[in-house]
Amino acid sequence: MPTYLLSVYGPAERNEFSGYPTKEDLLRSLEDTKAFNDKLAAEGYFVFADGLEPATTATVVDGQGDQPVITDGPYLEAKEYLGGFWIIKAPDLDVALRLAAEASKACRGKVEVRSFHTEESFAALLGS
Amino acid sequence: MTELSEHAEQASSPAAGSRSVDVEEAITQAHCQEWARVVATVTRRFGDLDAAEDAAAEAFAAAVERWPHDGVPPNPGAWLTTTATRKAVDRLRRESRRDEKHREASLLFDDAAPEPLGAIEDDRLRLIFTCCHPALSVEARVALTLRMVGGLTVPEIARAFLVQDATVGQRITRAKAKIKAARIPFRVPTTQDLPARLDAVLAVLFLIFNEGYLATGAGTEPIRHDLTAEAIRLTRLLHELLPDGRDGSGEVTGLLALMLLTEARRPARISATGELVTLSEQDRGAWDRDLIEEGHRLVRERIAAVAAGGPPPGRYQLLAAINAVHTYARDARDTDWSQIVALYDQLVRIDPLPVVALNRAVAVAEVDGPDVALALVDRLPLAGYHAFHATRAELLRRLGRSEQAREAYGRAIELAGNTAESAYLTRRRSQLSPPRTE
């Protein structure tokens, strides 16, 4: 079954409530997200889900040279960064979009849906 | 593909004799009637829109080559579908030499039993929903629908929308790649999703129709009959595939009626001098009575269905009903404007959009007077829309406020994209009483 990445973006600078207006909002969103994750698992779609520490804490490594070059900060300069993601297994995009809509409601953010390579598409890539 | 198009061009060069003319006609007719079915059937069997498009094109090229010698087969659609399926299998076999997985796949496909006839009908419906999937950009949906369902070529689509062939080609290629990579399903949406998804399909068809009806761009024909005809053909197909009773199907009937009643007025809509003729000034004798009859029949059908306890009419049914009120009137003066205002009241509730409010105000002017209408229009945030200024200009003219009317015509002319419309507005402006010079 195809695998999809559902990602959520958020501001680079987060407030004390991880980007939510109040602590209550944060707690309610976490609760809704947990309920959604449980439902994903119960229905067999769940592969992985988690939230990320702020992008300001990221480190970029370039190991292509003799010595790895280490740089502080995220790979791209942007106003919004990946804040968390789900990996789900779904039969097609319609199902993935339906789940993404629920995910969006739970986490109070827009959700980007992107599919992973499948064995078949990877084979086509190698074959072409 | 290139090889094929050359093929098709060579073979379609006109041959002498009435028999070859008949064959040519049979091929044109088959293309019109069977293209969507061939693409849809092959797509379902092989799960690949790209392969289906190529296979369908190859099948039609084969028909162009062989029918003049072998004669037109008794069932052209079946011949084309079988040929396209065989071409798709051949292609898979060729590709499978590279890859063991594909070999297995092609063997699997070879064994696929043909579906019963009912399911084949549904394939075209699946195709329409896939091409109009909301995950695709609107431009991509339009191009893909015209190519896959309508059977138009890339240059034909590019001409219709005044863009480069390469642009259309790229839109279609990208859309097919996304359908494949993101796994947009080849399926009629679930009952729960159907109304929203059908809405997206109807929006695409209406967009194609409107681009034909009020074509944009200087130097273009003001009405692109090819596009309106194609939009009607596709809507007829959808209407046939989604008969009344299915969720939201009333809107398909509504859209078809709306298109027919609009298309019926086409002969009277542009003057001999290439100017737009407004509804009130049109020669109603030039309207196409057959299209009007059919449109009215569909509207009556919907009114009866709603009266019998069906779901309330959606936007296309209301727009069709509004158009029917116009086309019922043998003379512009007989128009039942209060009925039109009542229908717009319903439409505003569904679509609380400034554009709808603007059209409603036009009807209000006929019932309550231009001053009431102008007060409504002036509240609308439509300063960038030519019809807003054109409507204001007409209302100001009727109120005798020539100077303001002149200014409004000026803004409308600046913003109008349609050549016939600018010509009309320019004449109207020139007919205002001359500006005072003292």
XYZ file of C-alpha atoms in Angstrom:
566
model
C 0.000 0.000 0.000
C 1.306 3.483 -0.835
C 2.913 5.466 1.941
C 2.252 9.185 2.409
C 4.024 11.913 4.314
C 1.686 14.383 5.978
C 3.686 17.384 7.104
C 2.754 20.408 9.144
C 4.594 23.698 8.935
C 4.853 26.334 11.607
C 6.611 29.633 12.353
C 10.389 29.668 12.798
C 10.085 31.427 16.134
C 7.683 29.683 18.461
C 6.169 31.244 21.520
C 6.121 29.495 24.928
C 3.070 27.474 23.816
C 4.823 25.992 20.809
C 3.099 28.366 18.389
C -0.422 28.098 19.875
C -2.101 31.248 21.213
C -2.601 29.876 24.747
C -1.554 26.915 26.815
C -5.127 25.680 26.732
C -5.087 25.681 22.909
C -1.843 23.745 22.935
C -3.206 21.138 25.337
C -6.458 20.729 23.440
C -4.618 20.337 20.145
C -2.271 17.735 21.647
C -5.279 15.856 22.975
C -7.075 15.947 19.602
C -3.908 14.881 17.823
C -3.430 11.953 20.162
C -7.044 10.878 19.593
C -6.488 11.148 15.842
C -3.288 9.104 16.055
C -5.081 6.400 18.041
C -7.777 6.289 15.383
C -5.135 6.061 12.623
C -3.565 3.126 14.453
C -6.890 1.399 15.085
C -7.811 1.672 11.399
C -4.407 0.439 10.242
C -3.105 3.621 8.577
C -0.551 4.612 11.212
C 3.188 4.231 10.575
C 4.765 7.072 12.526
C 3.966 10.529 13.870
C 5.790 13.084 15.962
C 6.497 16.765 16.410
C 9.909 18.363 15.952
C 11.949 20.692 18.128
C 12.216 24.235 16.672
C 14.094 24.603 13.374
C 16.538 26.961 15.106
C 17.928 23.894 16.867
C 18.691 22.091 13.599
C 22.206 21.381 12.336
C 23.279 20.802 8.739
C 26.063 18.374 7.929
C 27.820 18.123 4.558
C 29.770 14.893 4.517
C 30.573 14.852 0.820
C 34.114 16.216 1.278
C 37.067 14.772 3.182
C 35.915 16.232 6.437
C 32.257 16.749 7.328
C 31.291 20.427 7.374
C 28.895 21.281 10.184
C 26.640 24.372 10.079
C 24.236 25.691 12.680
C 20.602 26.199 11.700
C 18.145 24.644 9.218
C 19.036 23.772 5.622
C 16.814 26.480 4.101
C 16.145 29.992 5.315
C 12.386 30.308 5.547
C 9.606 31.930 7.501
C 7.973 28.601 8.260
C 9.542 25.236 8.917
C 8.477 21.642 9.167
C 7.066 21.332 12.659
C 5.961 17.737 12.682
C 4.731 14.957 10.457
C 2.825 11.737 10.081
C 3.734 8.802 7.930
C 0.673 6.826 6.941
C -0.206 3.952 4.681
C -3.309 4.616 2.576
C -4.688 2.929 -0.549
C -4.898 6.139 -2.602
C -4.831 9.937 -2.507
C -8.535 10.277 -1.735
C -8.080 8.358 1.507
C -4.845 10.233 2.287
C -6.592 13.585 1.723
C -9.498 12.615 3.942
C -7.090 11.647 6.743
C -5.044 14.818 6.151
C -8.189 16.899 6.647
C -8.725 15.217 10.021
C -5.052 15.689 10.879
C -5.287 19.361 9.988
C -8.284 19.810 12.238
C -6.546 18.028 15.120
C -3.240 19.911 14.950
C -4.763 23.268 13.875
C -2.525 23.685 10.859
C -2.375 23.143 7.109
C -1.139 19.703 6.136
C 0.935 18.920 3.055
C 0.347 15.473 1.547
C 3.139 13.849 -0.426
C 3.574 10.271 -1.487
C 6.701 8.195 -1.072
C 8.185 6.158 -3.878
C 6.676 2.725 -4.197
C 8.558 -0.360 -5.306
C 6.916 0.064 -8.692
C 7.719 3.746 -9.159
C 11.270 3.123 -7.968
C 11.652 0.327 -10.499
C 10.342 2.661 -13.213
C 12.888 5.269 -12.106
C 15.742 2.758 -12.426
C 14.399 1.408 -15.669
C 14.115 4.750 -17.469
C 3.725 9.869 -30.043
C 5.564 11.830 -32.744
C 5.747 8.781 -34.918
C 2.023 8.352 -34.475
C 0.984 11.875 -35.269
C 2.988 11.710 -38.512
C 1.177 8.514 -39.240
C -2.159 10.115 -38.627
C -1.362 13.139 -40.751
C -0.266 11.094 -43.742
C -3.209 8.808 -43.604
C -5.811 11.476 -43.043
C -4.847 13.357 -46.211
C -8.054 13.476 -48.224
C -8.379 10.569 -50.603
C -10.594 10.671 -53.670
C -13.975 8.982 -53.871
C -17.109 9.096 -51.759
C -16.226 5.872 -49.971
C -13.115 7.390 -48.438
C -15.159 10.428 -47.477
C -17.564 8.077 -45.679
C -14.646 6.405 -43.937
C -13.246 9.751 -42.905
C -16.615 10.703 -41.526
C -16.862 7.390 -39.678
C -13.467 8.016 -38.110
C -14.401 11.568 -37.080
C -17.625 10.279 -35.619
C -15.874 7.435 -33.816
C -13.374 9.903 -32.423
C -16.180 12.080 -31.138
C -18.157 9.198 -29.647
C -15.544 6.670 -28.610
C -12.375 8.478 -27.593
C -13.341 8.872 -23.919
C -14.517 5.263 -23.741
C -11.271 3.943 -25.219
C -9.083 6.044 -22.891
C -11.252 5.165 -19.889
C -11.335 1.425 -20.566
C -7.593 1.182 -21.116
C -6.928 3.334 -18.039
C -8.970 1.026 -15.855
C -7.306 -2.092 -17.180
C -3.749 -0.820 -16.947
C -4.057 1.792 -14.210
C -2.084 4.257 -16.285
C -3.552 7.341 -17.919
C -0.403 8.014 -19.873
C -0.344 4.572 -21.436
C -4.079 4.835 -22.127
C -3.700 8.144 -23.944
C -0.902 6.766 -26.123
C -2.759 3.540 -26.779
C -5.927 5.407 -27.740
C -3.979 7.653 -30.100
C -2.331 4.568 -31.639
C -5.694 2.865 -32.055
C -7.149 5.864 -33.892
C -4.018 6.082 -36.044
C -4.512 2.401 -36.890
C -8.142 3.116 -37.813
C -7.045 5.931 -40.116
C -4.636 3.534 -41.768
C -6.785 0.436 -41.992
C -10.436 1.394 -42.278
C -10.069 2.851 -45.808
C -8.824 -0.613 -46.967
C -10.614 -3.015 -44.635
C -13.831 -1.006 -44.329
C -15.375 0.461 -41.198
C -15.848 -2.320 -38.609
C -19.444 -3.059 -37.585
C -18.728 -1.886 -34.027
C -16.090 0.863 -34.297
C -15.987 1.438 -30.529
C -15.225 -2.209 -29.777
C -12.633 -2.326 -32.574
C -10.897 0.774 -31.189
C -10.977 -0.453 -27.592
C -9.609 -3.863 -28.542
C -6.904 -2.306 -30.698
C -5.943 0.173 -27.968
C -5.813 -2.593 -25.365
C -3.566 -4.648 -27.643
C -1.295 -1.636 -28.198
C -1.074 -1.094 -24.444
C -0.201 -4.750 -23.887
C 2.463 -4.571 -26.628
C 3.945 -1.552 -24.979
C 4.001 -3.208 -21.571
C 5.684 -6.256 -23.115
C 8.341 -4.082 -24.714
C 8.966 -2.343 -21.403
C 8.849 -5.569 -19.440
C 11.997 -6.843 -21.149
C 13.825 -4.403 -18.939
C 12.270 -5.420 -15.737
C 11.096 -8.662 -14.254
C 8.431 -6.961 -12.149
C 6.875 -5.430 -15.200
C 6.841 -8.790 -16.932
C 4.757 -10.163 -14.119
C 2.509 -7.147 -14.311
C 1.930 -7.506 -18.026
C 1.101 -11.192 -17.679
C -1.372 -10.260 -15.034
C -2.949 -7.654 -17.263
C -3.146 -10.127 -20.141
C -5.346 -12.351 -18.044
C -7.678 -9.584 -16.967
C -11.179 -10.568 -17.982
C -13.222 -7.999 -19.863
C -15.674 -6.196 -17.620
C -19.425 -6.375 -18.158
C -20.920 -3.575 -20.245
C -22.342 -1.598 -17.318
C -18.922 -1.230 -15.767
C -17.470 0.001 -19.056
C -20.031 2.817 -19.057
C -18.818 3.803 -15.643
C -15.209 4.007 -16.776
C -15.885 7.294 -18.523
C -17.400 8.650 -15.336
C -14.292 7.549 -13.447
C -12.169 9.251 -16.072
C -14.054 12.531 -15.657
C -13.666 12.458 -11.875
C -9.970 11.662 -12.126
C -9.327 14.471 -14.628
C -11.218 16.979 -12.443
C -9.645 15.894 -9.161
C -9.337 18.791 -6.706
C -5.680 17.910 -6.060
C -4.902 19.124 -9.606
C -4.666 22.794 -10.537
C -7.710 24.208 -12.301
C -5.719 24.775 -15.527
C -4.553 21.172 -15.400
C -8.111 19.909 -14.861
C -9.355 21.854 -17.860
C -6.531 20.696 -20.136
C -6.705 17.102 -18.941
C -10.482 16.904 -19.321
C -10.376 18.307 -22.843
C -7.564 15.904 -23.798
C -8.620 12.677 -22.072
C -12.401 12.970 -22.135
C -12.913 15.373 -25.022
C -10.196 13.932 -27.238
C -8.927 17.372 -28.277
C -5.281 17.480 -29.292
C -2.735 19.554 -27.399
C -2.545 22.207 -30.193
C -6.349 22.420 -30.235
C -6.463 23.057 -26.490
C -3.613 25.562 -26.737
C -5.453 27.452 -29.485
C -8.660 27.490 -27.499
C -6.978 29.067 -24.490
C -4.472 31.200 -26.408
C -1.434 29.625 -24.811
C 1.611 27.863 -26.248
C 1.366 24.196 -27.209
C 4.283 23.528 -24.863
C 2.391 25.057 -21.944
C -0.604 22.794 -22.452
C 1.647 19.796 -23.073
C 3.468 20.465 -19.834
C 0.247 20.931 -17.857
C -1.025 17.573 -19.079
C 2.287 15.783 -18.534
C 2.611 17.145 -15.003
C -0.985 16.304 -14.160
C -0.525 12.722 -15.385
C 2.700 12.442 -13.379
C 0.920 13.662 -10.262
C -2.018 11.303 -10.773
C 0.455 8.454 -10.959
C 2.835 9.479 -8.163
C 0.218 10.681 -5.675
C -2.150 7.836 -6.626
C -5.178 9.832 -7.514
C -7.666 6.982 -7.810
C -9.526 6.044 -10.979
C -12.845 5.872 -9.254
C -16.239 7.490 -8.877
C -16.088 9.210 -5.470
C -17.918 7.774 -2.475
C -21.477 8.991 -1.866
C -20.148 11.148 0.939
C -17.636 12.919 -1.340
C -19.770 12.911 -4.493
C -21.547 16.301 -4.207
C -18.318 18.233 -3.601
C -16.425 16.313 -6.265
C -19.246 16.705 -8.763
C -19.169 20.425 -8.062
C -15.506 20.456 -9.078
C -16.352 18.638 -12.335
C -19.179 21.040 -13.142
C -16.912 24.011 -12.427
C -14.436 22.720 -15.029
C -17.173 22.222 -17.632
C -18.665 25.654 -16.913
C -15.240 27.249 -17.182
C -14.710 25.676 -20.613
C -18.156 26.887 -21.686
C -17.611 30.411 -20.384
C -14.245 30.754 -22.045
C -16.012 29.903 -25.282
C -18.966 32.141 -24.588
C -17.083 35.247 -23.600
C -13.637 34.618 -25.017
C -10.882 36.825 -23.650
C -8.025 38.410 -25.526
C -7.794 41.134 -28.143
C -7.948 39.843 -31.689
C -9.872 36.707 -30.736
C -13.272 35.753 -31.938
C -15.668 37.045 -29.284
C -17.465 33.712 -29.136
C -15.560 30.449 -29.526
C -18.205 28.099 -30.754
C -15.795 25.145 -30.694
C -15.393 25.539 -26.942
C -19.063 26.035 -26.106
C -19.943 23.024 -28.263
C -17.284 20.907 -26.563
C -18.479 21.972 -23.112
C -22.053 21.032 -24.037
C -20.936 17.692 -25.449
C -19.017 16.858 -22.257
C -21.894 17.970 -20.040
C -24.312 15.850 -22.083
C -22.006 12.893 -21.540
C -21.928 13.511 -17.792
C -25.703 13.928 -17.760
C -26.074 10.613 -19.536
C -23.610 8.866 -17.200
C -25.077 10.294 -14.011
C -28.807 10.047 -14.441
C -31.214 11.886 -12.187
C -31.536 10.433 -8.743
C -27.845 10.204 -7.905
C -26.660 12.734 -5.362
C -26.119 16.105 -6.945
C -27.163 14.903 -10.397
C -29.828 17.616 -10.497
C -27.025 20.103 -10.818
C -25.715 18.290 -13.903
C -29.155 18.706 -15.466
C -29.126 22.332 -14.328
C -25.746 23.027 -15.903
C -26.757 21.365 -19.163
C -29.961 23.444 -19.288
C -28.001 26.593 -18.478
C -25.542 25.916 -21.299
C -28.285 25.098 -23.808
C -30.317 28.213 -22.991
C -27.203 30.370 -23.218
C -25.978 28.740 -26.419
C -29.460 29.168 -27.924
C -29.003 32.944 -27.859
C -25.589 32.839 -29.527
C -26.842 33.694 -33.051
C -28.318 36.959 -31.740
C -25.543 37.849 -29.375
C -23.024 39.491 -31.698
C -24.118 42.110 -34.249
C -23.005 42.208 -37.888
C -20.447 44.820 -36.872
C -18.974 42.544 -34.212
C -20.609 44.222 -31.276
C -22.134 42.575 -28.242
C -25.932 42.755 -28.302
C -27.539 42.852 -24.865
C -30.368 40.528 -23.972
C -33.000 43.277 -24.215
C -31.872 44.254 -27.725
C -31.423 40.774 -29.174
C -33.507 39.584 -32.110
C -35.380 36.823 -30.313
C -36.435 35.317 -33.617
C -32.782 34.402 -34.210
C -32.619 32.295 -31.048
C -32.291 28.553 -31.542
C -35.772 27.241 -30.683
C -34.659 23.596 -30.469
C -32.021 24.350 -27.857
C -34.496 26.512 -25.956
C -37.103 23.735 -26.048
C -34.598 21.219 -24.718
C -33.368 23.645 -22.059
C -36.903 24.427 -20.927
C -37.743 20.742 -20.746
C -34.746 20.136 -18.461
C -35.640 23.112 -16.255
C -39.245 21.887 -15.955
C -37.918 18.443 -15.072
C -35.872 19.936 -12.234
C -38.723 22.119 -10.973
C -40.935 19.027 -10.826
C -38.230 17.045 -9.004
C -37.761 19.794 -6.416
C -41.545 20.124 -5.995
C -41.743 16.370 -5.456
C -39.521 16.724 -2.407
C -36.080 16.466 -4.002
C -33.109 18.418 -2.666
C -33.312 22.217 -3.117
C -31.895 23.550 -6.385
C -28.180 24.358 -6.502
C -26.525 27.233 -8.323
C -26.698 25.767 -11.825
C -30.380 24.910 -11.557
C -31.113 28.442 -10.344
C -29.026 30.007 -13.119
C -30.800 27.781 -15.635
C -34.173 28.857 -14.234
C -33.160 32.525 -14.499
C -32.162 31.968 -18.113
C -35.412 30.143 -18.751
C -37.386 33.167 -17.519
C -35.547 35.213 -20.151
C -36.047 32.700 -22.930
C -39.743 32.205 -22.091
C -40.346 35.880 -22.859
C -41.097 36.306 -26.569
C -40.378 39.998 -26.161
C -37.891 41.583 -23.759
C -40.754 43.641 -22.303
C -42.564 40.449 -21.288
C -39.711 39.371 -18.997
C -40.924 38.416 -15.525
C -38.316 40.404 -13.604
C -39.760 39.789 -10.151
C -39.410 36.063 -10.798
C -35.777 36.684 -11.722
C -35.180 38.713 -8.547
C -36.756 35.891 -6.500
C -34.425 33.342 -8.149
C -31.413 35.574 -7.501
C -32.486 35.837 -3.857
C -32.185 32.052 -3.663
C -28.867 32.114 -5.517
C -27.390 34.744 -3.182
C -28.156 32.431 -0.269
C -26.121 29.634 -1.876
C -23.412 31.824 -3.399
C -23.091 34.988 -1.298
C -20.687 36.460 -3.840
C -20.444 40.090 -4.972
C -20.762 38.970 -8.617
C -24.091 37.279 -7.890
C -25.266 40.371 -5.994
C -24.295 42.463 -9.032
C -26.459 40.373 -11.351
C -29.284 40.482 -8.855
C -29.048 44.287 -8.819
C -29.556 44.341 -12.604
C -32.876 42.556 -12.106
C -33.761 44.797 -9.144
C -33.337 47.824 -11.425
C -36.164 46.489 -13.584
C -38.478 45.952 -10.619
C -37.624 48.751 -8.155
C -35.866 51.246 -10.392
C -32.259 52.180 -11.223
C -31.747 54.268 -8.062
C -32.436 51.298 -5.767
C -30.181 49.106 -7.902
C -27.363 51.656 -7.967
C -27.362 51.837 -4.175
C -26.940 48.042 -4.106
C -24.205 48.056 -6.746
C -22.182 50.817 -5.112
C -21.752 48.690 -2.008
C -20.026 45.864 -3.905
C -16.250 45.394 -3.729
C -15.851 44.841 -7.470
C -13.781 47.821 -8.635
C -11.527 45.532 -10.702
C -14.363 43.884 -12.622
C -15.509 45.314 -15.956
C -19.153 44.235 -15.503
C -19.362 46.222 -12.262
C -18.486 49.429 -14.115
C -20.642 48.545 -17.116
C -23.635 47.973 -14.810
C -23.004 51.230 -12.950
C -22.669 53.042 -16.271
C -26.049 51.776 -17.475
C -27.765 52.643 -14.202
C -26.192 56.124 -14.104
C -27.286 56.684 -17.692
C -30.851 55.806 -16.789
C -30.685 58.215 -13.871
C -29.513 60.955 -16.250
C -26.116 61.245 -14.585
C -24.192 61.346 -17.874
C -20.857 62.542 -16.562
C -20.567 59.746 -14.037
C -21.871 57.297 -16.588
C -19.151 58.366 -19.043
C -16.509 57.760 -16.424
C -17.926 54.346 -15.563
C -18.036 53.318 -19.245
C -14.387 54.366 -19.465
C -13.417 52.064 -16.595
C -15.488 49.220 -18.049
C -13.852 49.569 -21.483
C -10.394 49.575 -19.896
C -11.133 46.357 -18.037
C -13.175 44.448 -20.666
C -11.231 41.563 -22.193
C -13.740 40.677 -24.885
C -13.611 42.540 -28.198
C -17.381 42.553 -28.830
C -18.014 43.812 -25.355
C -15.602 46.753 -25.628
C -17.163 47.679 -28.984
C -20.617 47.721 -27.394
C -19.483 49.772 -24.394
C -17.666 52.273 -26.592
C -20.819 52.860 -28.639
C -22.960 53.230 -25.539
C -20.572 55.807 -24.173
C -20.624 57.757 -27.440
C -24.427 57.934 -27.231
C -24.401 59.782 -23.904
C -25.385 63.433 -24.052
C -22.234 65.444 -24.825
C -20.256 66.836 -21.909
C -21.136 70.394 -20.959
C -18.448 72.775 -22.083
C -19.487 76.039 -20.393
